[in-house]
Amino acid sequence: MLTDVVVTGDNGSIDGQGSVWWDWFESRSLNYSRPHLVEFTSSDHVVVSNLTFLNAPAYNIHPVYCSYVLVQNISISAPGGSPYTIGIVPDSSNNVCIEDSLIKVGYDAISLKSGWDEYGIAYDRPTKDVHIRRVYLQSTSGSSIAFGSEMSGGISNVHVEQVRIHNSYSGIEFRTTKGRGGYIKRIIISNVELKNITMAFGASGDCGSHPDDNFDPNAIPILDQITLQNVTGSKITVAGNFTGLAESPFTSLCLFNVALTIPSTSTSWTCSNVVGYSESVSPEPCPELKSSHSNSSSFCYSILNSYGKSTDL
């Protein structure tokens, strides 16, 4: 419950010395969750800048229930084998900007979240109006940019641009499952360079666990209006795996000007329960991403749509 908070330094370091926590976590000897390096709760106008974060036990920077957050010129590092270490986690927060930063961690580099099952649905605080730009990301076992799977309060209006993702398991991934409710929508990701990635893009409707048995299995999440454009990739094993829900197919998943180099023996795309549109995409996407909509501007989300305009991408 703070206002106007600045954590900064002349490239000073905060070292979480997380190795003991990683050992406890992997040996299943913890009866509680691991701590995070820097966490802000219910605060406004927060700046974190010009710092190096090392060896977090779990998350490095975690703004939760916050507004107007700037993370700028940050370096985050944890060993590739550190379990589920995550860089920056905007969680049920709005008006967040992450820019000019380098993140190399064990799991997700940047992970957007907004509450877990019935608790997130009841609290009803989305993560929205997020801008991520000019970042270099590496995630050994997770995704360099992840949405969910805890997204029950909703995630929307996210703009990601000018991103370099290297040496990662997954480049960009959308995660959810039955019982989450909520939505992931109005997301645009552009000008991305991928190199040495196992799976360039992913979207899964069957990802993540539940906090307890009180979740509502009929709380079906929505994934809609996702645009990926101006993406190049080399040394890619799988182009994309998009697996929606039969009860709630993923819709308006749009790809423009995407060029990925993958082995000829690999399966390029896997799609089920998704509806999308594609243009100038290589390798050739699956049929579910070849909608017959003649006017992509009304079907696909673009930056100008967010200002109330409809225009071709």
mmCIF file of C-alpha atoms in Angstrom:
data_model
loop_
_atom_site.group_PDB
_atom_site.id
_atom_site.type_symbol
_atom_site.label_atom_id
_atom_site.label_comp_id
_atom_site.label_asym_id
_atom_site.label_seq_id
_atom_site.Cartn_x
_atom_site.Cartn_y
_atom_site.Cartn_z
ATOM 1 C CA MET A 1 0.000 0.000 0.000
ATOM 2 C CA LEU A 2 2.783 2.387 -0.986
ATOM 3 C CA THR A 3 2.892 5.201 -3.534
ATOM 4 C CA ASP A 4 5.973 6.464 -5.387
ATOM 5 C CA VAL A 5 8.499 3.720 -4.694
ATOM 6 C CA VAL A 6 11.919 3.606 -6.359
ATOM 7 C CA VAL A 7 14.420 0.762 -6.013
ATOM 8 C CA THR A 8 17.495 1.666 -8.047
ATOM 9 C CA GLY A 9 21.275 1.587 -8.060
ATOM 10 C CA ASP A 10 24.353 2.054 -10.175
ATOM 11 C CA ASN A 11 24.154 -1.572 -11.341
ATOM 12 C CA GLY A 12 24.298 -2.768 -7.761
ATOM 13 C CA SER A 13 23.367 -6.403 -7.085
ATOM 14 C CA ILE A 14 20.744 -8.190 -5.039
ATOM 15 C CA ASP A 15 21.782 -11.829 -4.593
ATOM 16 C CA GLY A 16 19.078 -14.163 -3.342
ATOM 17 C CA GLN A 17 21.545 -17.010 -2.665
ATOM 18 C CA GLY A 18 18.793 -19.331 -3.804
ATOM 19 C CA SER A 19 20.695 -22.613 -4.032
ATOM 20 C CA VAL A 20 19.546 -23.857 -0.629
ATOM 21 C CA TRP A 21 15.942 -23.120 -1.572
ATOM 22 C CA TRP A 22 16.340 -24.939 -4.880
ATOM 23 C CA ASP A 23 17.678 -27.984 -3.041
ATOM 24 C CA TRP A 24 14.796 -27.954 -0.564
ATOM 25 C CA PHE A 25 12.289 -27.523 -3.379
ATOM 26 C CA GLU A 26 13.660 -30.402 -5.436
ATOM 27 C CA SER A 27 13.850 -32.693 -2.394
ATOM 28 C CA ARG A 28 10.184 -31.880 -1.618
ATOM 29 C CA SER A 29 11.134 -30.890 1.921
ATOM 30 C CA LEU A 30 9.324 -27.513 1.845
ATOM 31 C CA ASN A 31 5.888 -27.147 3.397
ATOM 32 C CA TYR A 32 5.453 -23.610 2.088
ATOM 33 C CA SER A 33 6.262 -21.562 -0.972
ATOM 34 C CA ARG A 34 9.691 -20.112 -1.680
ATOM 35 C CA PRO A 35 10.379 -16.386 -1.149
ATOM 36 C CA HIS A 36 10.860 -13.829 -3.920
ATOM 37 C CA LEU A 37 13.630 -11.245 -4.160
ATOM 38 C CA VAL A 38 11.544 -8.081 -4.538
ATOM 39 C CA GLU A 39 7.757 -8.013 -4.125
ATOM 40 C CA PHE A 40 5.377 -5.052 -4.111
ATOM 41 C CA THR A 41 1.765 -5.474 -3.013
ATOM 42 C CA SER A 42 -1.109 -3.036 -3.635
ATOM 43 C CA SER A 43 1.259 -0.204 -4.545
ATOM 44 C CA ASP A 44 1.223 2.532 -7.194
ATOM 45 C CA HIS A 45 3.934 4.268 -9.214
ATOM 46 C CA VAL A 46 6.737 1.799 -8.650
ATOM 47 C CA VAL A 47 10.144 1.961 -10.365
ATOM 48 C CA VAL A 48 12.828 -0.744 -10.334
ATOM 49 C CA SER A 49 15.882 0.212 -12.381
ATOM 50 C CA ASN A 50 19.632 -0.105 -12.897
ATOM 51 C CA LEU A 51 20.108 -3.237 -10.806
ATOM 52 C CA THR A 52 21.323 -6.812 -11.166
ATOM 53 C CA PHE A 53 19.298 -9.615 -9.581
ATOM 54 C CA LEU A 54 21.006 -12.954 -8.968
ATOM 55 C CA ASN A 55 19.943 -16.417 -7.814
ATOM 56 C CA ALA A 56 16.369 -15.761 -6.707
ATOM 57 C CA PRO A 57 14.799 -18.595 -4.698
ATOM 58 C CA ALA A 58 11.728 -18.281 -6.987
ATOM 59 C CA TYR A 59 10.573 -14.969 -8.574
ATOM 60 C CA ASN A 60 12.919 -12.009 -8.972
ATOM 61 C CA ILE A 61 10.500 -9.063 -9.302
ATOM 62 C CA HIS A 62 6.843 -9.597 -8.387
ATOM 63 C CA PRO A 63 4.417 -6.654 -8.492
ATOM 64 C CA VAL A 64 1.014 -7.929 -7.347
ATOM 65 C CA TYR A 65 -2.159 -5.757 -7.240
ATOM 66 C CA CYS A 66 -0.041 -2.804 -8.422
ATOM 67 C CA SER A 67 -0.553 0.073 -10.864
ATOM 68 C CA TYR A 68 1.960 2.062 -12.911
ATOM 69 C CA VAL A 69 5.045 -0.108 -12.610
ATOM 70 C CA LEU A 70 8.263 0.569 -14.533
ATOM 71 C CA VAL A 71 11.022 -2.056 -14.677
ATOM 72 C CA GLN A 72 13.915 -0.611 -16.638
ATOM 73 C CA ASN A 73 17.548 -1.458 -17.339
ATOM 74 C CA ILE A 74 17.542 -4.597 -15.205
ATOM 75 C CA SER A 75 19.749 -7.693 -15.432
ATOM 76 C CA ILE A 76 18.387 -10.942 -13.993
ATOM 77 C CA SER A 77 20.323 -14.196 -13.834
ATOM 78 C CA ALA A 78 19.871 -17.659 -12.357
ATOM 79 C CA PRO A 79 21.472 -20.971 -13.388
ATOM 80 C CA GLY A 80 19.712 -22.867 -16.145
ATOM 81 C CA GLY A 81 19.116 -25.779 -13.809
ATOM 82 C CA SER A 82 17.527 -23.726 -11.032
ATOM 83 C CA PRO A 83 13.960 -25.063 -10.629
ATOM 84 C CA TYR A 84 11.102 -22.773 -11.630
ATOM 85 C CA THR A 85 13.064 -19.563 -11.196
ATOM 86 C CA ILE A 86 11.206 -16.719 -12.955
ATOM 87 C CA GLY A 87 12.377 -13.237 -13.889
ATOM 88 C CA ILE A 88 9.560 -10.673 -13.771
ATOM 89 C CA VAL A 89 5.960 -11.553 -12.844
ATOM 90 C CA PRO A 90 3.321 -8.818 -13.314
ATOM 91 C CA ASP A 91 0.460 -10.294 -11.279
ATOM 92 C CA SER A 92 -3.033 -8.746 -11.234
ATOM 93 C CA SER A 93 -1.372 -5.421 -12.057
ATOM 94 C CA ASN A 94 -2.023 -2.726 -14.647
ATOM 95 C CA ASN A 95 -0.043 -0.125 -16.557
ATOM 96 C CA VAL A 96 3.221 -2.052 -16.411
ATOM 97 C CA CYS A 97 6.261 -1.301 -18.575
ATOM 98 C CA ILE A 98 9.271 -3.631 -18.810
ATOM 99 C CA GLU A 99 12.081 -2.363 -21.023
ATOM 100 C CA ASP A 100 15.803 -2.459 -21.831
ATOM 101 C CA SER A 101 16.527 -5.527 -19.725
ATOM 102 C CA LEU A 102 18.335 -8.861 -19.906
ATOM 103 C CA ILE A 103 16.833 -11.940 -18.238
ATOM 104 C CA LYS A 104 18.322 -15.467 -18.111
ATOM 105 C CA VAL A 105 16.621 -17.899 -15.729
ATOM 106 C CA GLY A 106 15.696 -21.529 -15.204
ATOM 107 C CA TYR A 107 11.997 -21.317 -16.090
ATOM 108 C CA ASP A 108 10.038 -18.290 -17.428
ATOM 109 C CA ALA A 109 11.817 -15.012 -18.155
ATOM 110 C CA ILE A 110 8.650 -12.863 -18.062
ATOM 111 C CA SER A 111 5.395 -14.418 -16.843
ATOM 112 C CA LEU A 112 2.072 -12.552 -16.714
ATOM 113 C CA LYS A 113 -0.418 -13.827 -14.142
ATOM 114 C CA SER A 114 -3.711 -12.772 -12.502
ATOM 115 C CA GLY A 115 -4.945 -15.174 -9.870
ATOM 116 C CA TRP A 116 -5.490 -18.888 -9.379
ATOM 117 C CA ASP A 117 -8.876 -20.554 -9.991
ATOM 118 C CA GLU A 118 -11.734 -19.607 -7.637
ATOM 119 C CA TYR A 119 -9.529 -17.170 -5.707
ATOM 120 C CA GLY A 120 -8.573 -15.216 -8.799
ATOM 121 C CA ILE A 121 -12.152 -15.275 -10.076
ATOM 122 C CA ALA A 122 -13.456 -13.921 -6.766
ATOM 123 C CA TYR A 123 -10.810 -11.181 -6.462
ATOM 124 C CA ASP A 124 -11.360 -10.242 -10.116
ATOM 125 C CA ARG A 125 -8.255 -8.109 -10.665
ATOM 126 C CA PRO A 126 -6.827 -8.469 -14.196
ATOM 127 C CA THR A 127 -3.367 -7.857 -15.493
ATOM 128 C CA LYS A 128 -3.815 -5.312 -18.276
ATOM 129 C CA ASP A 129 -2.154 -2.504 -20.205
ATOM 130 C CA VAL A 130 1.336 -4.008 -20.252
ATOM 131 C CA HIS A 131 4.162 -2.915 -22.565
ATOM 132 C CA ILE A 132 7.305 -5.046 -22.935
ATOM 133 C CA ARG A 133 10.048 -3.815 -25.265
ATOM 134 C CA ARG A 134 13.758 -4.077 -26.012
ATOM 135 C CA VAL A 135 14.463 -7.129 -23.869
ATOM 136 C CA TYR A 136 16.830 -10.074 -24.281
ATOM 137 C CA LEU A 137 15.405 -13.273 -22.810
ATOM 138 C CA GLN A 138 16.545 -16.820 -22.115
ATOM 139 C CA SER A 139 14.588 -19.541 -20.318
ATOM 140 C CA THR A 140 16.099 -22.974 -19.997
ATOM 141 C CA SER A 141 13.036 -25.107 -19.232
ATOM 142 C CA GLY A 142 10.073 -22.719 -19.524
ATOM 143 C CA SER A 143 8.982 -19.950 -21.845
ATOM 144 C CA SER A 144 10.752 -16.652 -22.346
ATOM 145 C CA ILE A 145 7.375 -14.876 -22.456
ATOM 146 C CA ALA A 146 4.521 -16.703 -20.722
ATOM 147 C CA PHE A 147 0.869 -15.867 -20.141
ATOM 148 C CA GLY A 148 -0.688 -17.875 -17.281
ATOM 149 C CA SER A 149 -1.413 -20.471 -16.386
ATOM 150 C CA GLU A 150 -2.730 -18.590 -13.335
ATOM 151 C CA MET A 151 -4.892 -16.104 -15.252
ATOM 152 C CA SER A 152 -8.304 -16.335 -13.570
ATOM 153 C CA GLY A 153 -8.611 -12.558 -13.165
ATOM 154 C CA GLY A 154 -7.888 -12.064 -16.864
ATOM 155 C CA ILE A 155 -4.954 -10.789 -18.936
ATOM 156 C CA SER A 156 -5.523 -8.218 -21.691
ATOM 157 C CA ASN A 157 -4.102 -5.326 -23.678
ATOM 158 C CA VAL A 158 -0.489 -6.474 -23.799
ATOM 159 C CA HIS A 159 1.997 -5.140 -26.354
ATOM 160 C CA VAL A 160 5.353 -6.896 -26.739
ATOM 161 C CA GLU A 161 7.928 -5.622 -29.235
ATOM 162 C CA GLN A 162 11.619 -5.657 -30.096
ATOM 163 C CA VAL A 163 12.459 -8.886 -28.302
ATOM 164 C CA ARG A 164 15.409 -11.243 -28.705
ATOM 165 C CA ILE A 165 14.848 -14.771 -27.392
ATOM 166 C CA HIS A 166 17.787 -17.186 -27.523
ATOM 167 C CA ASN A 167 18.619 -20.653 -26.169
ATOM 168 C CA SER A 168 15.206 -21.317 -24.653
ATOM 169 C CA TYR A 169 12.818 -24.233 -24.436
ATOM 170 C CA SER A 170 9.828 -22.129 -25.532
ATOM 171 C CA GLY A 171 9.717 -18.677 -27.046
ATOM 172 C CA ILE A 172 6.166 -17.451 -26.400
ATOM 173 C CA GLU A 173 3.505 -19.492 -24.629
ATOM 174 C CA PHE A 174 -0.122 -19.071 -23.540
ATOM 175 C CA ARG A 175 -1.229 -21.427 -20.747
ATOM 176 C CA THR A 176 -4.568 -22.165 -19.160
ATOM 177 C CA THR A 177 -6.831 -25.047 -18.136
ATOM 178 C CA LYS A 178 -10.398 -25.872 -17.129
ATOM 179 C CA GLY A 179 -11.273 -24.368 -13.758
ATOM 180 C CA ARG A 180 -9.335 -21.173 -14.405
ATOM 181 C CA GLY A 181 -12.115 -19.094 -15.937
ATOM 182 C CA GLY A 182 -10.797 -15.695 -16.935
ATOM 183 C CA TYR A 183 -9.384 -14.739 -20.313
ATOM 184 C CA ILE A 184 -6.239 -13.944 -22.280
ATOM 185 C CA LYS A 185 -7.110 -11.492 -25.040
ATOM 186 C CA ARG A 186 -5.979 -8.493 -27.041
ATOM 187 C CA ILE A 187 -2.311 -9.457 -27.139
ATOM 188 C CA ILE A 188 0.056 -8.276 -29.882
ATOM 189 C CA ILE A 189 3.659 -9.455 -30.140
ATOM 190 C CA SER A 190 5.875 -8.050 -32.883
ATOM 191 C CA ASN A 191 9.476 -7.730 -34.045
ATOM 192 C CA VAL A 192 10.827 -10.841 -32.363
ATOM 193 C CA GLU A 193 14.084 -12.672 -33.063
ATOM 194 C CA LEU A 194 14.205 -16.335 -32.025
ATOM 195 C CA LYS A 195 17.366 -18.446 -32.066
ATOM 196 C CA ASN A 196 17.941 -21.997 -30.834
ATOM 197 C CA ILE A 197 14.425 -22.581 -29.492
ATOM 198 C CA THR A 198 12.742 -25.968 -29.017
ATOM 199 C CA MET A 199 9.191 -24.629 -29.573
ATOM 200 C CA ALA A 200 8.701 -21.155 -30.995
ATOM 201 C CA PHE A 201 5.024 -20.682 -30.027
ATOM 202 C CA GLY A 202 2.667 -22.563 -27.771
ATOM 203 C CA ALA A 203 -0.899 -22.285 -26.506
ATOM 204 C CA SER A 204 -2.317 -24.957 -24.228
ATOM 205 C CA GLY A 205 -5.754 -25.435 -22.702
ATOM 206 C CA ASP A 206 -4.527 -28.217 -20.459
ATOM 207 C CA CYS A 207 -1.663 -26.705 -18.506
ATOM 208 C CA GLY A 208 -1.303 -26.119 -14.784
ATOM 209 C CA SER A 209 -2.510 -27.515 -11.484
ATOM 210 C CA HIS A 210 -5.177 -26.382 -9.006
ATOM 211 C CA PRO A 211 -4.643 -24.971 -5.495
ATOM 212 C CA ASP A 212 -7.290 -27.252 -4.002
ATOM 213 C CA ASP A 213 -10.387 -29.265 -4.892
ATOM 214 C CA ASN A 214 -12.782 -26.310 -4.668
ATOM 215 C CA PHE A 215 -12.253 -25.076 -8.221
ATOM 216 C CA ASP A 216 -15.194 -25.010 -10.619
ATOM 217 C CA PRO A 217 -14.554 -27.399 -13.540
ATOM 218 C CA ASN A 218 -17.130 -25.430 -15.529
ATOM 219 C CA ALA A 219 -15.074 -22.228 -15.263
ATOM 220 C CA ILE A 220 -13.815 -22.324 -18.836
ATOM 221 C CA PRO A 221 -11.116 -19.839 -19.875
ATOM 222 C CA ILE A 222 -11.154 -17.759 -23.055
ATOM 223 C CA LEU A 223 -8.202 -17.110 -25.340
ATOM 224 C CA ASP A 224 -8.982 -14.618 -28.110
ATOM 225 C CA GLN A 225 -7.399 -11.929 -30.285
ATOM 226 C CA ILE A 226 -3.742 -12.938 -30.202
ATOM 227 C CA THR A 227 -1.485 -11.524 -32.927
ATOM 228 C CA LEU A 228 2.106 -12.577 -33.625
ATOM 229 C CA GLN A 229 3.807 -10.594 -36.371
ATOM 230 C CA ASN A 230 7.230 -9.839 -37.819
ATOM 231 C CA VAL A 231 8.995 -12.829 -36.270
ATOM 232 C CA THR A 232 12.181 -14.498 -37.483
ATOM 233 C CA GLY A 233 13.597 -17.710 -36.085
ATOM 234 C CA SER A 234 16.613 -19.935 -36.680
ATOM 235 C CA LYS A 235 17.461 -23.333 -35.191
ATOM 236 C CA ILE A 236 13.813 -23.929 -34.262
ATOM 237 C CA THR A 237 12.723 -27.522 -33.545
ATOM 238 C CA VAL A 238 8.915 -27.024 -33.549
ATOM 239 C CA ALA A 239 7.189 -23.971 -35.012
ATOM 240 C CA GLY A 240 4.055 -24.073 -32.873
ATOM 241 C CA ASN A 241 1.688 -26.195 -30.831
ATOM 242 C CA PHE A 242 -1.765 -24.674 -30.343
ATOM 243 C CA THR A 243 -4.162 -26.927 -28.411
ATOM 244 C CA GLY A 244 -7.398 -25.265 -27.354
ATOM 245 C CA LEU A 245 -10.396 -26.568 -25.437
ATOM 246 C CA ALA A 246 -13.294 -28.325 -27.138
ATOM 247 C CA GLU A 247 -15.674 -26.344 -24.891
ATOM 248 C CA SER A 248 -13.906 -23.061 -25.681
ATOM 249 C CA PRO A 249 -11.691 -23.099 -28.780
ATOM 250 C CA PHE A 250 -8.957 -20.489 -28.972
ATOM 251 C CA THR A 251 -10.081 -17.820 -31.465
ATOM 252 C CA SER A 252 -8.601 -15.030 -33.583
ATOM 253 C CA LEU A 253 -5.082 -16.426 -33.313
ATOM 254 C CA CYS A 254 -3.310 -14.519 -36.083
ATOM 255 C CA LEU A 255 0.188 -14.777 -37.552
ATOM 256 C CA PHE A 256 1.703 -12.308 -40.010
ATOM 257 C CA ASN A 257 5.149 -12.243 -41.574
ATOM 258 C CA VAL A 258 6.637 -15.159 -39.603
ATOM 259 C CA ALA A 259 9.717 -16.949 -40.956
ATOM 260 C CA LEU A 260 11.109 -19.897 -38.985
ATOM 261 C CA THR A 261 13.911 -22.262 -39.974
ATOM 262 C CA ILE A 262 13.225 -25.785 -38.716
ATOM 263 C CA PRO A 263 14.574 -29.259 -39.609
ATOM 264 C CA SER A 264 12.791 -30.870 -42.542
ATOM 265 C CA THR A 265 12.097 -33.958 -40.436
ATOM 266 C CA SER A 266 10.225 -32.014 -37.720
ATOM 267 C CA THR A 267 6.475 -31.563 -37.431
ATOM 268 C CA SER A 268 6.099 -27.843 -38.005
ATOM 269 C CA TRP A 269 2.720 -27.095 -36.452
ATOM 270 C CA THR A 270 0.198 -28.929 -34.291
ATOM 271 C CA CYS A 271 -3.280 -27.429 -33.948
ATOM 272 C CA SER A 272 -6.590 -28.478 -32.422
ATOM 273 C CA ASN A 273 -9.616 -26.495 -31.245
ATOM 274 C CA VAL A 274 -8.212 -23.227 -32.577
ATOM 275 C CA VAL A 275 -9.425 -20.738 -35.190
ATOM 276 C CA GLY A 276 -7.001 -18.298 -36.730
ATOM 277 C CA TYR A 277 -5.640 -16.440 -39.704
ATOM 278 C CA SER A 278 -2.174 -16.361 -41.220
ATOM 279 C CA GLU A 279 -0.363 -14.484 -43.934
ATOM 280 C CA SER A 280 3.260 -14.778 -45.098
ATOM 281 C CA VAL A 281 4.091 -17.570 -42.649
ATOM 282 C CA SER A 282 6.836 -20.149 -43.146
ATOM 283 C CA PRO A 283 6.749 -23.072 -42.674
ATOM 284 C CA GLU A 284 3.169 -23.412 -43.879
ATOM 285 C CA PRO A 285 0.829 -23.291 -40.851
ATOM 286 C CA CYS A 286 -1.886 -25.802 -40.065
ATOM 287 C CA PRO A 287 -5.324 -25.470 -41.724
ATOM 288 C CA GLU A 288 -6.897 -24.130 -38.519
ATOM 289 C CA LEU A 289 -4.749 -21.004 -38.966
ATOM 290 C CA LYS A 290 -5.994 -20.357 -42.491
ATOM 291 C CA SER A 291 -9.363 -18.741 -41.855
ATOM 292 C CA SER A 292 -11.264 -17.608 -44.914
ATOM 293 C CA HIS A 293 -11.891 -14.175 -43.403
ATOM 294 C CA SER A 294 -11.134 -11.752 -46.199
ATOM 295 C CA ASN A 295 -10.703 -8.756 -43.897
ATOM 296 C CA SER A 296 -8.041 -9.510 -41.315
ATOM 297 C CA SER A 297 -8.483 -6.095 -39.685
ATOM 298 C CA SER A 298 -11.852 -7.070 -38.252
ATOM 299 C CA PHE A 299 -10.809 -10.602 -37.312
ATOM 300 C CA CYS A 300 -7.297 -9.997 -35.959
ATOM 301 C CA TYR A 301 -6.130 -7.726 -33.183
ATOM 302 C CA SER A 302 -3.732 -4.913 -34.043
ATOM 303 C CA ILE A 303 -2.204 -2.010 -32.171
ATOM 304 C CA LEU A 304 -4.594 0.458 -33.757
ATOM 305 C CA ASN A 305 -7.564 -1.629 -32.623
ATOM 306 C CA SER A 306 -6.599 -0.756 -29.064
ATOM 307 C CA TYR A 307 -7.273 2.907 -29.869
ATOM 308 C CA GLY A 308 -10.718 2.196 -31.179
ATOM 309 C CA LYS A 309 -9.698 2.039 -34.840
ATOM 310 C CA SER A 310 -9.899 -0.768 -37.318
ATOM 311 C CA THR A 311 -7.099 -1.031 -39.799
ATOM 312 C CA ASP A 312 -5.143 -3.595 -41.729
ATOM 313 C CA LEU A 313 -2.023 -4.874 -40.041
#
